[in-house]
Coordinates of C-alpha atoms in Angstrom, one line a residue:
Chain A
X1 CA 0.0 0.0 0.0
X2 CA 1.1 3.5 -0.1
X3 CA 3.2 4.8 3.0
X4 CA 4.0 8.7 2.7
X5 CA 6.8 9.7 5.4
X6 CA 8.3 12.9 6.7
X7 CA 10.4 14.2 9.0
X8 CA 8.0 15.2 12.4
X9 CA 10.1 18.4 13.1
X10 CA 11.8 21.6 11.7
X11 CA 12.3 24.8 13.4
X12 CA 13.6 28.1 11.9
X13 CA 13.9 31.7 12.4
X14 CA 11.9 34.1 11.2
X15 CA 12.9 35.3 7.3
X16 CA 14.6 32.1 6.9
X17 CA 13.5 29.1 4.3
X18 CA 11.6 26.5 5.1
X19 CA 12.3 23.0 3.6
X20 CA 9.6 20.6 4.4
X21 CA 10.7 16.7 2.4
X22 CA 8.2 14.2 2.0
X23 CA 8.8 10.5 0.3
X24 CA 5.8 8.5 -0.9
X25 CA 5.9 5.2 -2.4
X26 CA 2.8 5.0 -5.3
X27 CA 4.5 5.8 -8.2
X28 CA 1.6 5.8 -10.3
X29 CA 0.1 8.8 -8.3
X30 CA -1.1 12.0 -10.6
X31 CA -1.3 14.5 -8.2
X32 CA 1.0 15.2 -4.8
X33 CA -0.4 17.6 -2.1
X34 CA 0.7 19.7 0.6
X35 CA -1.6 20.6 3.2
X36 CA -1.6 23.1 6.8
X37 CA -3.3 22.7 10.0
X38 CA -3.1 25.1 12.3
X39 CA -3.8 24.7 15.7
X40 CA -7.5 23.4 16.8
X41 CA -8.5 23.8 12.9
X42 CA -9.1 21.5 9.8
X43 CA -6.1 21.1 7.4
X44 CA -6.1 23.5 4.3
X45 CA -4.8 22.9 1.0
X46 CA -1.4 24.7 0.6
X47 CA -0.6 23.7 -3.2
X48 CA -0.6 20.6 -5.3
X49 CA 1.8 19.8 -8.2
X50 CA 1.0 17.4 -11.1
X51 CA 2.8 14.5 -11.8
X52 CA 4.4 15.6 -15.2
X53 CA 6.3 18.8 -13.1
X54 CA 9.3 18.8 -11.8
X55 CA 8.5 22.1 -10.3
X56 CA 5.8 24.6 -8.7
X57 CA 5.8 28.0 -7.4
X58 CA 3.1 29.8 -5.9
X59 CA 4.1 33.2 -4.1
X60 CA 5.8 32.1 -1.0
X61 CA 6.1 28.4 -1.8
X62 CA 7.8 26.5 -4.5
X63 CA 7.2 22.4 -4.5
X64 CA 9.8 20.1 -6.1
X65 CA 9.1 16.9 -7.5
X66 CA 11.9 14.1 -7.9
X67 CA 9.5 11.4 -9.8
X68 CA 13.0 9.0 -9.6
X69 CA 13.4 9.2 -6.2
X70 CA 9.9 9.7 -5.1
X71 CA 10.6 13.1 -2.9
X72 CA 8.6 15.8 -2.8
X73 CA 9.6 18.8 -1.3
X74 CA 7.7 22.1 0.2
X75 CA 9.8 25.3 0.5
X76 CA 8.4 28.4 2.3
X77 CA 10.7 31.4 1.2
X78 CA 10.8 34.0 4.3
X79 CA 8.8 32.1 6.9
X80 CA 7.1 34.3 9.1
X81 CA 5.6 33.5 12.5
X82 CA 2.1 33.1 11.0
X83 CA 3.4 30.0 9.0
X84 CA 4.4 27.9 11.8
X85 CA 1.9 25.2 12.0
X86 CA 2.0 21.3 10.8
X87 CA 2.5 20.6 7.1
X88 CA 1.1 17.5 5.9
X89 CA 2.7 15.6 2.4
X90 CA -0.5 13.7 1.1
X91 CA -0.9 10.9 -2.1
X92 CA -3.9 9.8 -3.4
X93 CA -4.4 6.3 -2.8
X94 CA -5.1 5.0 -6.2
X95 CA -4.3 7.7 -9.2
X96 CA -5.3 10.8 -8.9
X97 CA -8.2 10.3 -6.8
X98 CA -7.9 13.5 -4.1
X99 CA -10.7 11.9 -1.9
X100 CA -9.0 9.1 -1.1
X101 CA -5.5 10.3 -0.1
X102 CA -3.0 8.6 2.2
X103 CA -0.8 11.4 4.5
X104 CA 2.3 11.7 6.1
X105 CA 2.6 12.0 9.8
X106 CA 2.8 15.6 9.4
X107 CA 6.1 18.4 10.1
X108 CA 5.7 21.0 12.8
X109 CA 7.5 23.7 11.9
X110 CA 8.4 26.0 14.8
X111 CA 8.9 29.8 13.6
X112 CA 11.1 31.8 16.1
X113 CA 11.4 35.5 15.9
Chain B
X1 CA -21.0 29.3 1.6
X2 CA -20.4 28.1 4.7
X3 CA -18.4 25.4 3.0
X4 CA -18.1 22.2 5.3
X5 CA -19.6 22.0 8.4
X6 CA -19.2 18.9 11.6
X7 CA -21.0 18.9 14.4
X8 CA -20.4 18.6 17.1
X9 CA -17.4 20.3 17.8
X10 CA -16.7 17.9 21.2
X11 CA -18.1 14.6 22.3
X12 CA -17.6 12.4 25.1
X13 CA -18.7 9.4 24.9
X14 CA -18.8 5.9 27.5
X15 CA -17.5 2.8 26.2
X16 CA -20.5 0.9 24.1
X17 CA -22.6 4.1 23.5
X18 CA -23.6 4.8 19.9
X19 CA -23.8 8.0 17.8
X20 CA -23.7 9.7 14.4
X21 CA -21.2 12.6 13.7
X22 CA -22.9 15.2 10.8
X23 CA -21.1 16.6 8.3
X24 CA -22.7 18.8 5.9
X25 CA -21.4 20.9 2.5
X26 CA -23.2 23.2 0.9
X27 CA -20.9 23.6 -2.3
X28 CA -22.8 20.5 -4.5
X29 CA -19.6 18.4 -4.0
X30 CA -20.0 14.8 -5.2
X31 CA -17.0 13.9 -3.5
X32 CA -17.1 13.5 0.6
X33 CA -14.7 11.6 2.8
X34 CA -13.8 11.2 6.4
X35 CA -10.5 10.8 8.6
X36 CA -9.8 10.4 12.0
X37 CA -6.2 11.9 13.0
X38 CA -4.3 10.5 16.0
X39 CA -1.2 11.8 17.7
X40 CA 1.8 10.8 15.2
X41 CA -0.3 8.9 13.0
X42 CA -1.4 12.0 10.5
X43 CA -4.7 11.1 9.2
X44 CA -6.5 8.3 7.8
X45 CA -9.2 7.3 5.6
X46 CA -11.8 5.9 7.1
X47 CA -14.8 5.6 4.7
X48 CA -15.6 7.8 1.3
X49 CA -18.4 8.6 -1.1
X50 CA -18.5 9.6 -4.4
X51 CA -22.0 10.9 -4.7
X52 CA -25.7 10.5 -3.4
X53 CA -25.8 6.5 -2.5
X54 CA -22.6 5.4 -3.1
X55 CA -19.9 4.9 -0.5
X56 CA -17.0 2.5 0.4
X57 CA -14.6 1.6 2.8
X58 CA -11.3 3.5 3.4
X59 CA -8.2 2.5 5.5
X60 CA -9.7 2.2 8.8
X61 CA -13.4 1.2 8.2
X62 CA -14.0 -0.8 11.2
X63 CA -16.5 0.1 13.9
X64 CA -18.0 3.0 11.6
X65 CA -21.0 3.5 9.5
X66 CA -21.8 5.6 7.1
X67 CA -24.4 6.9 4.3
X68 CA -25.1 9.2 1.7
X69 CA -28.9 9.6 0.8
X70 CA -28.4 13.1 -0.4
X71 CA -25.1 15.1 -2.0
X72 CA -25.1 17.5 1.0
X73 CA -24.5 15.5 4.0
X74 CA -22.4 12.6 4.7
X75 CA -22.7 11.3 8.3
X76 CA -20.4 9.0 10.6
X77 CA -21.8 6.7 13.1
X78 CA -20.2 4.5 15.7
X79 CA -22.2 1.5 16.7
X80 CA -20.2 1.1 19.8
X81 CA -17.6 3.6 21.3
X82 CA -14.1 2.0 21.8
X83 CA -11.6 3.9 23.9
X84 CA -9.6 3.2 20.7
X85 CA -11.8 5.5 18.7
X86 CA -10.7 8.5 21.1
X87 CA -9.5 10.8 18.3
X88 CA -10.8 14.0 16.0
X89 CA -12.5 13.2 12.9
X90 CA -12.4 15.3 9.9
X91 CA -15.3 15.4 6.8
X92 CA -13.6 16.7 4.0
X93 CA -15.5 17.4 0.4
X94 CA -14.7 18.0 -3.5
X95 CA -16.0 19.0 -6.7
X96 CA -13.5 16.7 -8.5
X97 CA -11.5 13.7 -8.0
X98 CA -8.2 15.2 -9.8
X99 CA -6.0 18.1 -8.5
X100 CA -8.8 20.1 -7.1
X101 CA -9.2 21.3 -3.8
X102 CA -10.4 18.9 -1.0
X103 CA -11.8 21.2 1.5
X104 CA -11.8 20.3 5.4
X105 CA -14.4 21.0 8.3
X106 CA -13.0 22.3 11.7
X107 CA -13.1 18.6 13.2
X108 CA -15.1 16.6 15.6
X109 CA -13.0 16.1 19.1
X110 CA -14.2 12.3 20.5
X111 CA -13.4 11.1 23.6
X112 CA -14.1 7.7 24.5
X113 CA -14.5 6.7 28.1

């Protein structure tokens, strides 16, 4: 089955990057997601990259693909103190089906001014 | 919109009681799932539908219920509480099954005594 794994912790200052990794195992997956819970809420859907990209940027946050290695990775460019929160990698679990996904145990990332 | 919606917010329960956790959308999504998240386990699936009448098992389907007689609402029941079912449960909903966004209610909090 699929297993998506991720380091649990990562803490920076604030203005530094932010590299979250992720590895997942389903090759055959279409879509790869990133998602943010903050505390005492319901995750929210950062940014998802296709499968046919190597690369995505979106503002803040630019997601790399490495289809050969299976490694996904989320970076925030000047993290501020609003972004720390846990960041959740997330597969679906058969294609590209995004209502079935399997997710990572989740990163807390600790901003410190 | 009020977009998804769970109710209640907090539950406790005693060991062998039954009841149904609601979860409504109001954004016509054919696509409706829930996970429960536990401490260092991220989440998991625990049963999905893919429109009015259809549903099917996830990951962790054991011990739950649920239905789908109309595209808004998608509730969970337990048939009997297990203190192994302590955990928060998220209803989550799409318009698509590809790279769209999955949106998340705020999250049911069960206790199980």
């Amino acid at each position: 089955g699929e297993d998506v794994e991720q380091s649990l912790f990562l803490s920076v200052r604030e203005g530094d990057s932010s590299v979250i990794n992720c590895t997942y195992t389903d090759s055959s997956s279409t879509y790869l997601y990133w998602y943010k819970q903050e505390p005492g809420a319901g995750l929210q859907l950062l940014t998802y990259i296709f499968s046919n990209m190597d690369m995505k940027q979106d503002q803040r946050l630019t997601v790399l693909l490495n289809k050969k290695d299976k490694h996904l990775s989320l970076r925030i460019a000047d993290t501020q103190t609003g972004d720390s929160a846990i960041y959740f990698c997330a597969e679906p679990n058969s294609g590209g089906s995004n209502y079935k996904l399997t997710f990572g145990k989740g990163t807390l990332l600790t901003v410190n001014p | 919109n009020a977009g998804v919606t769970q109710t209640p917010k907090f539950q406790v329960l005693k060991t062998g009681q039954s009841m149904t956790l609601q979860c409504a959308q109001d954004m016509n999504h054919e696509y409706m799932s829930w996970y429960r998240q536990d401490p260092g386990m991220g989440l998991r699936l625990i049963h999905y539908s893919v429109g009015a009448g259809i549903t099917d098992q996830g990951e962790v389907p054991n011990g739950y219920n649920v239905s789908r007689s109309t595209t808004e609402d998608f509730p969970l029941r337990l048939l009997s509480a297990a203190p192994s079912q302590t955990s928060v449960y998220f209803c989550a909903s799409s318009y698509g099954a590809g790279g769209e966004t999955q949106y998340f209610g705020p999250g049911t909090r069960l206790l199980v005594l």
